[in-house]
Every structure is written in C-alpha cells, then in structure tokens.
Coordinates of C-alpha atoms and ligand atoms in Angstrom, one line a residue:
M1 CA 32.2 -8.1 5.9
N2 CA 30.1 -5.8 7.9
R3 CA 32.2 -3.0 6.2
S4 CA 31.2 -4.1 2.6
A5 CA 27.6 -4.2 3.6
L6 CA 28.0 -0.8 5.3
V7 CA 29.7 0.6 2.0
F8 CA 27.0 -1.1 -0.1
L9 CA 24.2 0.7 1.8
A10 CA 25.9 4.0 2.1
G11 CA 27.2 4.3 -1.5
V12 CA 24.5 2.4 -3.5
F13 CA 21.2 1.7 -1.7
L14 CA 20.6 4.9 0.1
P15 CA 21.5 7.1 -2.9
S16 CA 19.3 4.7 -4.9
L17 CA 16.4 5.2 -2.4
I18 CA 17.0 9.0 -2.4
L19 CA 17.0 9.0 -6.2
G20 CA 13.7 6.9 -6.2
W21 CA 11.9 9.2 -3.5
L22 CA 13.0 12.4 -5.7
A23 CA 11.7 10.8 -9.0
L24 CA 8.3 10.1 -6.9
R25 CA 8.3 13.7 -5.9
T26 CA 8.8 14.9 -9.3
I27 CA 5.8 12.6 -10.5
G28 CA 3.8 14.1 -7.8
E29 CA 4.6 17.9 -9.0
Q30 CA 4.1 17.3 -12.7
Q31 CA 0.9 15.7 -11.7
I32 CA 0.0 18.5 -10.0
I33 CA 0.9 20.9 -12.8
L34 CA -1.0 18.8 -15.3
E35 CA -4.2 19.0 -13.3
K36 CA -3.9 22.6 -12.9
R37 CA -3.3 22.9 -16.6
T38 CA -6.1 20.8 -17.4
A39 CA -8.2 22.9 -15.1
E40 CA -7.1 25.9 -16.7
L41 CA -8.3 24.8 -20.0
F42 CA -11.6 23.7 -18.9
Q43 CA -12.0 26.7 -16.9
S44 CA -11.8 28.7 -20.2
E45 CA -14.6 26.4 -21.3
T46 CA -17.0 27.4 -18.6
D47 CA -16.0 31.2 -19.0
A48 CA -17.1 30.8 -22.6
L49 CA -20.3 29.4 -21.6
A50 CA -20.9 31.8 -19.1
G51 CA -20.2 34.5 -21.7
A52 CA -23.0 32.9 -24.0
A53 CA -25.5 33.0 -21.1
K54 CA -24.8 36.6 -20.4
N55 CA -25.1 37.4 -24.3
L56 CA -28.5 35.7 -24.2
M57 CA -29.8 37.9 -21.5
Q58 CA -28.5 40.8 -23.2
E59 CA -30.1 39.6 -26.5
R60 CA -33.4 39.5 -24.9
A61 CA -33.0 42.9 -23.3
D62 CA -32.1 44.4 -26.6
Q63 CA -34.9 42.7 -28.1
F64 CA -37.2 43.9 -25.7
R65 CA -36.0 47.7 -26.0
E66 CA -36.5 47.3 -29.7
E67 CA -40.0 46.0 -29.3
V68 CA -41.0 49.0 -27.0
A69 CA -39.3 51.4 -29.6
G70 CA -41.6 49.6 -32.1
W71 CA -44.7 50.3 -30.1
L72 CA -43.7 54.2 -29.6
E73 CA -43.4 54.6 -33.0
A74 CA -46.9 53.9 -33.6
A75 CA -48.3 55.5 -30.2
T76 CA -47.5 58.0 -27.9
A77 CA -46.1 57.2 -24.5
S78 CA -49.3 57.4 -22.6
E79 CA -51.1 55.9 -25.2
L80 CA -49.0 53.1 -24.9
A81 CA -49.1 52.8 -21.1
A82 CA -53.1 52.7 -21.6
S83 CA -53.0 49.7 -23.8
L84 CA -49.9 47.9 -22.5
S85 CA -52.4 45.3 -20.4
N86 CA -53.3 44.2 -24.0
R87 CA -49.9 43.8 -25.2
T88 CA -47.6 40.9 -24.9
T89 CA -43.8 40.8 -25.6
Q90 CA -42.4 38.7 -27.9
I91 CA -39.2 37.7 -25.5
S92 CA -41.4 35.8 -23.3
G93 CA -44.9 34.5 -22.7
S94 CA -45.1 34.5 -19.0
A95 CA -43.4 38.1 -18.7
V96 CA -45.7 41.0 -17.4
L97 CA -45.4 44.5 -19.3
F98 CA -45.4 47.5 -16.6
V99 CA -44.8 51.2 -16.9
I100 CA -43.6 53.7 -14.2
G101 CA -44.8 57.1 -14.6
T102 CA -42.6 60.1 -14.4
D103 CA -43.7 60.6 -10.8
S104 CA -42.2 57.0 -10.3
R105 CA -45.4 55.6 -9.7
L106 CA -46.5 52.3 -11.0
V107 CA -48.9 53.3 -14.0
T108 CA -49.7 50.0 -15.6
P109 CA -51.0 47.4 -14.8
T110 CA -53.7 48.5 -12.4
G111 CA -55.2 45.2 -11.8
A112 CA -58.5 46.4 -13.4
A113 CA -58.0 45.0 -16.7
P114 CA -59.8 41.8 -17.5
S115 CA -57.1 40.0 -19.5
R116 CA -54.6 37.9 -17.1
Q117 CA -56.1 39.0 -14.1
E118 CA -54.6 36.4 -11.7
E119 CA -51.3 37.0 -13.1
T120 CA -51.4 40.7 -12.9
Q121 CA -52.8 40.5 -9.3
K122 CA -49.7 38.1 -8.3
F123 CA -47.3 40.6 -9.9
L124 CA -48.6 43.7 -8.3
A125 CA -48.6 42.1 -4.8
E126 CA -44.9 40.8 -5.3
N127 CA -43.8 44.1 -7.2
R128 CA -45.9 47.2 -6.3
L129 CA -44.0 48.6 -3.8
F130 CA -40.4 47.8 -4.9
L131 CA -41.4 49.5 -8.2
S132 CA -43.0 52.5 -7.0
G133 CA -39.8 53.1 -4.8
E134 CA -41.7 52.3 -1.5
A135 CA -39.6 49.1 -0.6
E136 CA -36.1 48.3 -0.9
T137 CA -34.6 44.8 -1.6
E138 CA -31.7 43.2 -2.6
V139 CA -31.0 43.5 -6.4
Y140 CA -28.6 42.1 -8.5
Q141 CA -27.5 43.9 -11.6
A142 CA -24.6 44.2 -13.9
Q143 CA -22.9 47.4 -12.9
P144 CA -23.2 50.6 -15.4
P145 CA -19.6 51.6 -15.6
A146 CA -20.4 55.0 -13.8
K147 CA -21.7 53.2 -11.0
E148 CA -19.2 50.5 -10.5
Q149 CA -16.7 52.4 -8.7
K150 CA -19.0 53.8 -6.1
Q151 CA -20.6 50.7 -5.5
A152 CA -17.3 49.1 -5.0
S153 CA -16.2 51.4 -2.2
A154 CA -19.6 51.3 -0.7
T155 CA -19.5 47.4 -0.4
A156 CA -15.9 47.5 0.9
A157 CA -16.9 49.8 3.6
K158 CA -20.2 48.2 4.6
P159 CA -20.2 44.9 2.8
E160 CA -23.1 43.2 5.0
R161 CA -25.5 46.3 5.0
R162 CA -28.7 45.1 5.9
D163 CA -30.8 48.0 6.6
Y164 CA -34.4 47.3 6.0
A165 CA -35.6 50.4 7.5
K166 CA -37.9 51.2 4.6
S167 CA -38.5 47.7 3.5
K168 CA -42.3 46.2 3.6
V169 CA -41.1 43.3 1.8
E170 CA -40.7 40.0 3.6
M171 CA -37.5 38.5 2.7
A172 CA -36.5 35.1 4.1
D173 CA -33.3 35.3 6.1
S174 CA -32.1 32.1 5.4
L175 CA -32.3 33.0 1.9
S176 CA -30.0 35.8 2.2
Q177 CA -27.5 33.8 4.0
Q178 CA -27.8 31.0 1.4
A179 CA -27.3 33.4 -1.3
R180 CA -23.9 34.5 -0.2
S181 CA -21.9 31.3 -0.9
R182 CA -22.0 29.6 -4.1
N183 CA -24.3 26.5 -4.4
V184 CA -21.3 24.3 -6.1
V185 CA -17.9 23.1 -4.7
P186 CA -15.9 23.0 -7.8
Q187 CA -13.4 20.2 -7.6
K188 CA -10.7 22.6 -9.0
L189 CA -11.1 26.3 -8.0
A190 CA -9.6 28.9 -9.8
E191 CA -8.4 30.4 -6.6
P192 CA -8.5 27.5 -4.0
V193 CA -9.6 28.6 -0.3
A194 CA -8.2 27.1 2.8
S195 CA -10.8 24.3 3.3
E196 CA -11.8 23.5 -0.4
L197 CA -14.2 20.6 0.5
A198 CA -15.6 21.7 3.6
S199 CA -17.8 24.3 2.6
A200 CA -18.9 26.3 -0.7
P201 CA -16.7 29.0 -1.4
Q202 CA -18.1 32.7 -1.3
A203 CA -20.0 34.0 -4.2
A204 CA -18.1 36.9 -6.2
I205 CA -21.5 38.9 -6.4
V206 CA -22.7 41.2 -4.0
P207 CA -26.5 42.4 -4.0
E208 CA -27.3 45.8 -3.7
I209 CA -29.9 47.1 -1.4
S210 CA -32.3 49.2 -3.2
D211 CA -35.8 50.2 -4.5
F212 CA -36.3 50.2 -8.4
K213 CA -36.0 53.7 -8.9
N214 CA -32.4 54.1 -7.2
A215 CA -31.5 50.7 -8.7
T216 CA -32.2 52.2 -12.4
S217 CA -31.3 55.9 -11.6
E218 CA -28.2 55.7 -13.9
G219 CA -28.7 54.5 -17.7
S220 CA -31.4 54.3 -20.1
H221 CA -32.0 50.7 -19.8
G222 CA -31.0 47.4 -17.9
I223 CA -31.5 44.0 -16.5
L224 CA -32.1 43.4 -12.9
A225 CA -32.8 40.3 -10.8
R226 CA -34.0 39.9 -7.4
F227 CA -35.5 36.9 -5.3
V228 CA -39.3 37.2 -4.5
N229 CA -40.7 34.7 -2.1
D230 CA -37.6 32.7 -2.4
K231 CA -37.6 32.8 -6.2
L232 CA -35.7 34.8 -8.7
Q233 CA -37.4 37.0 -11.3
W234 CA -35.7 39.4 -13.8
I235 CA -36.9 42.9 -14.7
F236 CA -35.9 44.1 -18.0
W237 CA -36.4 47.8 -18.2
T238 CA -35.8 50.8 -20.7
R239 CA -36.3 54.6 -20.7
P240 CA -36.7 55.4 -24.2
D241 CA -35.8 59.1 -25.3
G242 CA -38.4 61.5 -25.7
V243 CA -41.0 59.9 -23.5
A244 CA -40.6 62.3 -20.3
G245 CA -38.8 59.9 -17.8
M246 CA -41.1 57.2 -18.1
T247 CA -40.0 53.6 -17.7
F248 CA -41.1 50.6 -19.6
G249 CA -40.5 47.2 -18.1
C250 CA -41.4 43.6 -18.4
M251 CA -40.8 41.1 -15.4
V252 CA -39.9 37.7 -16.5
P253 CA -40.5 34.9 -13.9
A254 CA -37.8 32.2 -13.5
E255 CA -39.8 29.5 -15.5
G256 CA -39.6 32.1 -18.8
V257 CA -35.8 32.7 -18.2
R258 CA -35.1 28.9 -17.8
D259 CA -37.2 28.3 -21.2
W260 CA -34.6 30.7 -23.0
F261 CA -31.7 28.2 -22.1
R262 CA -33.1 25.3 -23.6
E263 CA -32.1 26.3 -27.1
L264 CA -28.6 27.7 -25.9
Q265 CA -26.0 26.4 -28.3
S266 CA -22.8 25.0 -26.6
P267 CA -19.7 27.1 -27.5
S268 CA -17.5 24.0 -26.7
A269 CA -16.6 21.1 -29.0
R270 CA -15.0 19.1 -26.4
T271 CA -16.0 15.2 -26.1
E272 CA -14.3 14.7 -22.7
L273 CA -16.6 17.3 -21.1
G274 CA -20.1 17.8 -20.0
L275 CA -21.1 21.3 -19.7
A276 CA -24.2 22.6 -17.8
I277 CA -25.7 25.9 -16.6
L278 CA -27.0 25.5 -13.1
D279 CA -29.6 27.7 -11.6
E280 CA -29.5 29.3 -8.3
R281 CA -30.6 26.1 -6.8
A282 CA -28.1 24.0 -8.7
N283 CA -30.6 22.6 -11.0
P284 CA -29.6 22.2 -14.5
V285 CA -31.2 24.7 -17.2
F286 CA -28.9 23.5 -19.9
V287 CA -26.7 20.5 -20.6
S288 CA -24.3 20.4 -23.6
K289 CA -25.3 16.8 -24.0
A290 CA -28.5 15.3 -24.2
G291 CA -29.5 13.0 -21.1
F292 CA -26.1 14.1 -19.6
K293 CA -26.3 13.8 -15.9
A294 CA -23.7 14.5 -13.0
N295 CA -23.3 15.3 -9.5
W296 CA -24.3 18.7 -10.2
R297 CA -22.8 20.4 -6.9
R298 CA -19.5 19.0 -7.6
P299 CA -18.4 20.1 -11.0
F300 CA -14.8 19.7 -12.1
V301 CA -14.6 23.4 -12.6
A302 CA -17.1 26.3 -12.4
T303 CA -17.6 29.9 -13.4
E304 CA -20.0 32.1 -11.6
I305 CA -22.1 33.7 -14.3
G306 CA -22.4 36.8 -12.4
D307 CA -25.2 39.7 -11.4
V308 CA -27.2 39.2 -14.7
L309 CA -28.1 35.7 -13.5
P310 CA -27.2 35.7 -9.6
Y311 CA -25.9 32.4 -8.4
W312 CA -26.3 30.8 -11.6
E313 CA -23.1 28.6 -12.6
S314 CA -21.6 27.6 -15.8
T315 CA -20.0 23.9 -15.0
A316 CA -18.0 21.5 -16.6
Y317 CA -17.9 17.6 -15.5
L318 CA -15.6 15.3 -16.8
L319 CA -17.4 12.6 -18.6
D320 CA -15.0 10.0 -18.0
G321 CA -14.5 10.5 -14.6
A322 CA -11.6 8.5 -14.2
M323 CA -9.7 10.0 -17.4
L324 CA -7.3 12.1 -15.3
D325 CA -6.9 9.7 -12.7
S326 CA -6.3 6.7 -14.7
A327 CA -3.7 8.6 -16.9
A328 CA -2.2 9.7 -13.6
M329 CA -2.5 6.1 -12.3
A330 CA -0.6 4.6 -15.4
S331 CA 2.2 7.0 -15.2
R332 CA 2.6 6.6 -11.6
V333 CA 2.3 2.7 -12.1
T334 CA 5.1 2.9 -14.8
I335 CA 7.3 4.8 -12.9
F336 CA 6.7 2.7 -9.6
S337 CA 7.6 -0.4 -11.3
V338 CA 10.6 1.4 -13.2
I339 CA 11.8 2.5 -9.8
A340 CA 11.0 -0.9 -8.3
L341 CA 12.8 -2.9 -10.8
A342 CA 15.9 -0.6 -10.5
L343 CA 15.9 -0.9 -6.6
A344 CA 15.3 -4.6 -7.3
A345 CA 18.2 -4.9 -9.5
I346 CA 20.3 -2.9 -7.3
V347 CA 19.6 -5.0 -4.3
A348 CA 20.0 -8.1 -6.2
A349 CA 23.4 -7.1 -7.5
G350 CA 24.4 -6.0 -4.0
F351 CA 23.4 -9.4 -2.8
F352 CA 25.6 -11.2 -5.2
V353 CA 28.2 -8.8 -4.7
V354 CA 28.2 -9.3 -0.9
R355 CA 28.0 -13.2 -1.3
D356 CA 30.9 -13.3 -3.7
A357 CA 33.0 -11.0 -1.2
R358 CA 32.0 -13.3 1.5
R359 CA 33.2 -16.5 -0.5
Q360 CA 36.3 -14.8 -1.3
I361 CA 37.1 -13.9 2.3
E362 CA 36.0 -17.6 3.5
L363 CA 38.4 -18.8 0.7
A364 CA 41.2 -16.7 1.9
T365 CA 40.7 -17.5 5.5
K366 CA 40.5 -21.2 4.6
K367 CA 43.9 -20.8 2.5
T368 CA 45.6 -19.3 5.6
G369 CA 44.5 -22.0 7.7
F370 CA 45.6 -24.4 5.0
V371 CA 49.3 -22.8 4.9
S372 CA 49.4 -23.1 8.8
N373 CA 48.2 -26.6 8.7
V374 CA 50.3 -27.9 5.7
S375 CA 53.4 -26.5 7.4
H376 CA 52.8 -28.2 10.9
E377 CA 51.8 -31.3 8.9
L378 CA 55.4 -31.3 7.0
K379 CA 57.4 -30.3 10.1
T380 CA 55.9 -33.3 12.0
P381 CA 57.4 -36.0 9.7
L382 CA 60.4 -34.2 8.9
T383 CA 61.5 -33.7 12.4
S384 CA 60.7 -37.5 13.1
I385 CA 62.7 -38.3 9.9
L386 CA 65.6 -36.2 11.1
M387 CA 65.4 -37.4 14.4
F388 CA 65.6 -41.1 13.8
A389 CA 68.4 -40.5 11.1
E390 CA 70.5 -38.8 13.8
L391 CA 69.9 -41.7 16.0
L392 CA 71.1 -44.3 13.6
E393 CA 74.1 -42.0 12.8
T394 CA 75.0 -42.0 16.4
G395 CA 75.2 -45.6 16.7
A396 CA 71.8 -45.9 18.7
G397 CA 70.6 -48.4 15.8
N398 CA 73.4 -51.1 16.2
D399 CA 70.6 -53.0 18.0
P400 CA 68.9 -54.5 14.7
E401 CA 65.4 -54.7 16.5
K402 CA 65.9 -50.9 17.1
R403 CA 67.5 -50.1 13.9
N404 CA 64.6 -51.8 12.0
K405 CA 62.2 -50.0 14.2
Y406 CA 63.6 -46.4 13.3
L407 CA 63.9 -47.5 9.7
R408 CA 60.3 -48.5 9.8
I409 CA 59.4 -45.0 11.4
I410 CA 61.5 -43.2 8.8
T411 CA 59.8 -45.1 5.8
L412 CA 56.2 -44.4 7.3
E413 CA 57.1 -40.8 7.8
S414 CA 58.4 -40.2 4.3
E415 CA 55.4 -42.2 2.9
R416 CA 53.2 -39.5 5.0
L417 CA 55.1 -36.6 3.6
T418 CA 54.7 -38.1 0.2
R419 CA 51.3 -38.6 0.5
L420 CA 50.5 -34.9 1.6
I421 CA 52.9 -33.5 -1.0
N422 CA 51.3 -35.7 -3.6
N423 CA 47.6 -34.3 -2.5
V424 CA 48.8 -30.9 -2.5
L425 CA 50.4 -31.4 -6.1
D426 CA 47.4 -33.2 -7.2
F427 CA 45.0 -30.5 -6.1
A428 CA 47.0 -27.8 -7.8
K429 CA 47.2 -29.6 -11.0
M430 CA 43.1 -30.4 -10.6
D431 CA 42.5 -26.9 -10.1
K432 CA 44.4 -25.7 -13.1
K433 CA 43.7 -28.2 -15.9
G434 CA 42.5 -31.6 -14.7
K435 CA 44.2 -34.6 -13.6
A436 CA 45.3 -36.9 -16.2
Y437 CA 44.3 -40.4 -15.8
A438 CA 45.7 -43.9 -16.8
K439 CA 42.6 -45.7 -16.9
H440 CA 42.4 -49.3 -18.0
L441 CA 40.2 -52.4 -17.2
T442 CA 41.9 -53.4 -13.8
D443 CA 41.1 -55.8 -10.9
L444 CA 41.1 -53.7 -7.7
H445 CA 41.3 -56.4 -5.3
P446 CA 45.2 -56.8 -5.5
V447 CA 45.4 -52.8 -5.3
I448 CA 43.3 -52.8 -2.0
E449 CA 45.1 -56.1 -0.6
R450 CA 48.5 -54.3 -1.0
I451 CA 47.7 -51.1 0.7
W452 CA 45.6 -53.0 3.4
E453 CA 48.9 -55.5 4.0
G454 CA 50.9 -52.4 4.5
T455 CA 48.6 -50.3 6.7
G456 CA 47.0 -53.1 8.6
L457 CA 50.1 -54.6 9.7
H458 CA 51.5 -51.5 10.8
L459 CA 48.5 -50.5 12.6
E460 CA 48.1 -53.8 14.5
A461 CA 51.5 -53.1 15.5
S462 CA 50.3 -50.3 17.3
G463 CA 47.3 -52.2 18.8
W464 CA 44.6 -51.4 16.4
K465 CA 41.8 -54.1 15.6
C466 CA 41.7 -54.3 11.8
Q467 CA 39.2 -56.3 9.8
W468 CA 38.6 -56.6 6.1
Q469 CA 35.1 -58.2 4.9
A470 CA 35.9 -58.6 1.5
A471 CA 33.5 -59.9 -1.3
D472 CA 34.9 -62.3 -3.9
P473 CA 37.4 -60.8 -6.3
P474 CA 37.9 -59.8 -8.9
Y475 CA 37.0 -56.3 -8.6
D476 CA 37.0 -55.2 -12.3
V477 CA 36.8 -51.6 -13.0
H478 CA 37.9 -49.1 -15.6
A479 CA 39.9 -47.0 -13.5
D480 CA 43.7 -45.5 -12.8
P481 CA 45.0 -47.8 -10.0
D482 CA 47.4 -45.0 -8.7
A483 CA 44.3 -42.8 -8.3
I484 CA 42.3 -45.0 -6.7
S485 CA 45.1 -46.0 -4.4
Q486 CA 45.6 -42.4 -3.2
V487 CA 41.5 -42.4 -2.5
I488 CA 41.5 -45.5 -0.3
V489 CA 45.0 -44.3 1.5
N490 CA 43.6 -40.9 2.1
L491 CA 40.5 -42.4 3.5
I492 CA 42.3 -45.0 5.9
S493 CA 44.6 -42.1 7.1
N494 CA 41.7 -40.3 7.9
A495 CA 40.3 -43.4 9.9
E496 CA 43.7 -43.6 11.5
K497 CA 43.9 -39.8 12.3
Y498 CA 40.3 -39.5 13.6
G499 CA 39.5 -42.9 15.0
A500 CA 42.5 -43.2 17.2
S501 CA 40.6 -43.1 20.6
A502 CA 38.9 -46.4 19.4
K503 CA 41.7 -48.1 17.3
S504 CA 39.4 -49.9 15.3
L505 CA 39.5 -49.9 11.7
E506 CA 37.3 -52.0 9.3
L507 CA 37.5 -52.2 5.5
H508 CA 34.4 -53.4 3.7
T509 CA 34.1 -54.4 0.1
W510 CA 30.9 -55.4 -1.6
K511 CA 29.4 -55.5 -5.1
E512 CA 26.0 -53.8 -5.4
S513 CA 23.9 -52.3 -8.0
G514 CA 26.6 -52.5 -10.7
F515 CA 29.1 -50.6 -8.2
L516 CA 32.0 -51.7 -6.4
H517 CA 31.5 -50.2 -2.7
I518 CA 34.7 -49.9 -0.8
G519 CA 33.9 -48.8 2.7
I520 CA 36.3 -47.5 5.4
L521 CA 35.1 -47.5 9.0
D522 CA 36.3 -46.4 12.4
R523 CA 35.0 -46.0 15.9
G524 CA 36.3 -42.5 16.1
P525 CA 33.9 -39.0 17.0
G526 CA 32.5 -38.9 13.4
V527 CA 31.9 -35.7 11.4
P528 CA 30.0 -33.2 13.4
E529 CA 26.5 -33.0 12.5
G530 CA 25.6 -30.2 9.7
E531 CA 29.2 -30.3 8.3
E532 CA 28.7 -33.6 6.4
L533 CA 28.9 -32.1 2.9
K534 CA 31.3 -29.4 3.8
I535 CA 34.1 -31.7 4.5
F536 CA 34.4 -32.2 0.9
E537 CA 34.9 -28.6 0.1
A538 CA 38.5 -27.7 -0.4
F539 CA 40.7 -26.4 2.6
Y540 CA 37.7 -27.2 5.0
R541 CA 38.5 -29.1 8.1
A542 CA 35.9 -29.9 10.4
N543 CA 38.1 -30.6 13.3
D544 CA 40.8 -27.8 13.0
L545 CA 44.3 -28.7 14.3
L546 CA 43.8 -26.2 16.8
S547 CA 40.7 -27.5 18.1
S548 CA 41.5 -31.1 17.6
G549 CA 45.4 -31.1 17.8
I550 CA 45.0 -33.5 14.6
P551 CA 47.1 -32.4 11.6
G552 CA 45.7 -32.0 8.2
S553 CA 45.6 -30.1 4.8
G554 CA 41.8 -30.1 4.4
L555 CA 42.4 -31.6 0.9
G556 CA 42.3 -35.4 1.4
L557 CA 38.3 -35.8 0.9
T558 CA 38.4 -33.1 -1.7
L559 CA 40.6 -35.1 -3.9
A560 CA 39.1 -38.2 -3.0
L561 CA 35.5 -37.0 -4.4
R562 CA 37.3 -35.3 -7.6
I563 CA 39.1 -38.7 -8.2
A564 CA 36.1 -40.5 -7.8
R565 CA 33.7 -38.7 -9.8
D566 CA 36.2 -38.6 -12.5
H567 CA 35.7 -42.3 -12.7
D568 CA 32.0 -41.9 -12.7
G569 CA 31.5 -42.8 -9.1
R570 CA 31.3 -40.8 -5.7
V571 CA 32.6 -41.0 -2.0
D572 CA 29.3 -41.0 0.3
Y573 CA 29.7 -40.3 4.0
A574 CA 27.4 -42.1 6.7
R575 CA 27.4 -42.0 10.5
R576 CA 27.9 -45.5 12.0
T577 CA 25.4 -46.7 14.6
G578 CA 27.2 -46.9 17.8
G579 CA 29.6 -43.9 17.1
G580 CA 32.1 -43.6 14.1
S581 CA 32.3 -42.7 10.5
C582 CA 32.0 -44.8 7.2
F583 CA 33.2 -43.5 4.2
T584 CA 32.4 -45.3 1.2
L585 CA 34.1 -45.0 -2.4
L586 CA 31.9 -46.4 -4.9
L587 CA 33.2 -47.2 -8.6
P588 CA 31.2 -48.6 -11.6
L589 CA 32.0 -52.1 -12.4
A590 CA 33.3 -53.2 -15.5
E591 CA 30.4 -54.7 -17.6
E592 CA 31.2 -58.6 -17.3
D593 CA 31.2 -58.1 -13.4
T594 CA 27.9 -56.2 -13.3
L595 CA 26.2 -59.4 -14.7
Ligands
ADP1 P1 42.3 -33.4 6.4 O1 42.0 -34.7 7.3 O2 43.5 -32.9 6.1 O3 42.0 -32.2 7.6 P2 40.4 -34.0 4.7 O4 39.8 -33.6 3.5 O5 40.9 -35.4 4.6 O6 41.2 -32.9 5.5 O7 39.0 -34.3 5.7 C1 38.2 -33.0 6.1 C2 37.8 -33.1 7.5 O8 36.9 -34.2 7.4 C3 38.7 -33.3 8.5 O9 39.2 -32.1 8.8 C4 37.8 -34.2 9.7 O10 37.2 -33.1 10.5 C5 36.8 -34.6 8.9 N1 37.0 -36.1 8.6 C6 37.4 -36.6 7.5 N2 37.6 -38.1 8.1 C7 37.0 -38.3 9.0 C8 36.9 -39.4 10.1 N3 37.3 -40.7 9.5 N4 36.2 -39.0 11.4 C9 35.8 -38.1 11.4 N5 35.9 -36.9 10.8 C10 36.6 -36.9 9.5

C-alpha cells in the first residue's frame, strides 16, 4: 500500500507539480516579455513626442533667424543694433532682444531705453556678465557636429568640472546637484538601473561650463539654455553673414517657452496612453488629452528631450493603469485554475486508484483468510465423522446407547458440513447471478418450530438453556422457506459458536409494524464495538479463528443479510443489556397477517 502511494507520488504527483511549476515560470517570463514589448512600443511614442518638442524649438530658432535676416535687409547691422530696443520679435512677447558687438561686448540693450525698462534691467542684471564673456556658467546646448567629439572627450576626462574661477554669477549648488538626476522615475526604464525605484536615474545630458562667447564660438546660430536664479531661460542667437561678427539674439524666459507648448500637436493616436511634456520641475507644460492628470513623476515610460530643453521629459502614462495588470492577472488566474484543476484531477484520480488498490488488497487478504478458515472448518467435522465411523466399525458401537450417540454426532457434523458447503456454494451463486428463490405464501411458524426442535434438543442435551418466546401463529409471509431456514440456522449456529461460554439461547418471534421479527439472542461476548456493520461484509470475521479459536467462513451473516433483503426484509444487530448479542431477522408479513 505504502509502495503504491510512493509510486503515485513519484510517478504522477511530483512530475505534475514540476510541470505546473514550469508552466507558471513560463507565464512569468511571457509576462516580462509582454511588458518589455509594451514598454518599447510606448517608448517609441515618447521618443516621437520628444522629437516634436525639439522640432518646435528648432522652428522658433529658424523663425527668429529669418526675422533678423528680414530686419537686416531694411537696415544696416549698426542701425539695427541701435533700434533693437524698439523692436519686438514674433516668436515670443516676453523675449528680450540683444546684440553682441564684434568686441564680444553687449551693445544692446543698454538700459537707457525708455520702453520695457524693468524687464531690460532684470535682463541686464542676469545676463550682462555672461553675454559679455565675463562670467562662466553651466550652459546646455545641442552640440554642433564639430564640437561633439571634443566635448565628449572633455566630459569623459573631467565629468564634474566645477571650476568657477571666472564666475561672478551665483548659482545655487543644490540646483547643480539636483540637475544631475532626472526628475521622473519611469516604471519601465529603457536601461534599468540597479535600484530602479530607490532613486531617480542619472540624466543623460551634461552641461558645459562656459561663457556666451565660448559657447557660441562655433557655428552661425543656435539655441542655448541655462539656469538663472534656479529658473531656465533660453537664448536664441544668430550671427548672419556680412555683419562683421555681430551676434543678434533673444532671451526667452521659461514662461515664454512654456506658452509655445500649449499648441503642440500630439504625434500619438493611442487612446490607452496619456502623453505629457514635463518641464525641469516635472510640471506638465503639455498634455495630450485635456484635463488629463497623473502622478507626473512616475510615468510608465519617459524620454529625456535633451540639451535643447534640459531636464524636460516626454512622458507616457497608462490611462487605464490596471490595463496591463488586469490582462496579466486574467491570464495568470486562468493558468492557475487550469493547473489547480489538473492537480485536483490527478489527486482525485490518485485517491480513487489508491482506495481501489487498498480494497483489492483487503479483499485478497480476506479471501486468503477465508480459505484457511474454511479448510479448518471442513477438516473438523470430517475428522469427527471419520473418528466415530471408525469406532462404530471396530465394534465400539455395540452398546446401543453409545451407538446412538456416535450416530447423532456423525449426523450433526454432517449437517454442519452441509451448512458450510451450502453457504459457500450459495455465496458463489449469489455473487455470479443471484440466487433463485421459490417464494410463495407460507406460514413460517412450523418451519421455525422444526429448526428449534432440532437445535433446541441437541443444545439442551449439552447443558444449554434454551427458550422460545413465541407470538401466536400463523407467521404468514411470502418467502422461500428453505432460504429463510438457512438464515435462521446460520444465526442460531452463530449464537451456539459465539455464546458457548454462557450456554444460553433465546428465540423471540413477534409481529410489529407489518414485519415478522425473529430474534436470536445469546449471552456471549457480543460483536466488538465499531464492527457492528462490518460483520455483514463477505469474509469478514470480527473474532478470527487465530484469536478466538472459533471456526467460521465469514459468510454466514453476509448470506443472511442478502437473503433477507431479497425478501424485502433485513437483519439487525443489537447489543444486549447485560451482555450478549441479539440478531433479528425482519420479514414483511403477508397482507392478511398485517391487519
Ligand atoms: P463466521 O461465523 O463464519 O465467522 P459470520 O458471517 O456468521 O461468519 O459472522 C461474522 C462475524 O460476526 C463472526 O466472525 C463473529 O465475529 C461475528 N458474530 C456473528 N454472530 C455473532 C454472535 N452471536 N456473537 C458474537 N459475534 C458474532
């Protein structure tokens, strides 16, 4: 039994568990791949939006250049420089125009012009030193191709150059620190860092430390961004041909640039995504859907826009945040249930197989016991018969009393033998196709009387006390009298076998609730507790021959119950007060008797 359980465990259950585990692992991996694909897909959306933002800045730069070129068609460079304070650029109402002379000094504005006095003063205070080449500061600008390589190697060698020797511009140190990490932590990073959630990843852009002259020494135009008093501002500059090295520029404050993004067209048509452009403080300056809100610092994916808009991010948020999770959850639940069902089926099948195997083994054990019991039971009467027959043969039976006694014993033993053989044969017959009964309306009283006389007389002769409490006859039932006799004889025979210590046999017959009750009572040890139902199972013996010394086949009660049931009746067992057993055969009374 334990072996079959082990085989089941090793051959079926464990492999199934391993298969289940492998399936779960595969799902997990599939999930990761799916999420990665989605992240890549969405990343391309934020890349496109970042591209649109860069284009917008570039368009404004081109617009400004064309504007300056237009002005220079109508006036000379110095005339333009002189009249610049009275002009406004189309690109932004809040922009301040300026001119740097050939000597790299700020020519315009001077601060003396009457219009926009306050703005001009502020501009000069913040930018004069930087624009005149007297102060270096951190500047961000998209690298002109020629400069790119130089810059890359310089940054690699001295990535954190913080030499402010020439600087007269105060910069908040905290800002510089803060400026080095991104201000969003995307849930899905293109290149995951070790502790993704612990801190914001490093920004890809690196500022240069430079003054305006050096920063713009290469190329003829450009966009430059820098922090002034913790706020970003942009400088659009152009050095048109034929103006003898003069630089025309305009400074656009953060508000001006933010305004441009209000009209940006989203390049994405995806409905499940909310796109946004966040400024350097992670505040949205553009959202793809009106009224859309999110935890701005925790986008699903994000792209840094780059030097032209330093620390600005193009971000994407899942509008139905649970979308990915719920899809994953649904597939997980399905697979889990399938695996659980499969496991349950295996366990149930295993349980039934093991139970069946156990039953088969029990039956086999019972049958083996049965064979040894029956052989013993056959041997005992045969030995007695042989012995007394031999005695008679040798003349020991010349004394008529002795001879009668011997013959009586031979008869009884033969009857016992017949009973046993009948039981075995009947059982075999019933097991195959059912016993054929010759049922008819019959009075069982004389039948019982005959049995009682036979056994009673013989038992009393051996010192038994026998008593029959009988209700008035007739006991009319529809039955096969031979079959019913077999039941009663079996029950009396059991009382005789198991009640031999007390030598008391009682037979009670009464009518109740439409049934004829035939009770056989003894004062033996009774059926052990908990085995009251098992004794009716085939081959089952509560008191085995080995332990009790009482021979038996374990078939007597099985047959009794089957015959009773075949007559619409039953056999009940009850423990007697004061010790002993009471087996009662109940048979339905024929109708006239019921009344
Ligand atoms: P057998 O008597 O041949 O063993 P039975 O089917 O007649 O088979 O009885 C089954 C078991 O029921 C017996 O082995 C015995 O343990 C128990 N049994 C039957 N009748 C009695 C009784 N009158 N008193 C005590 N135990 C009994």
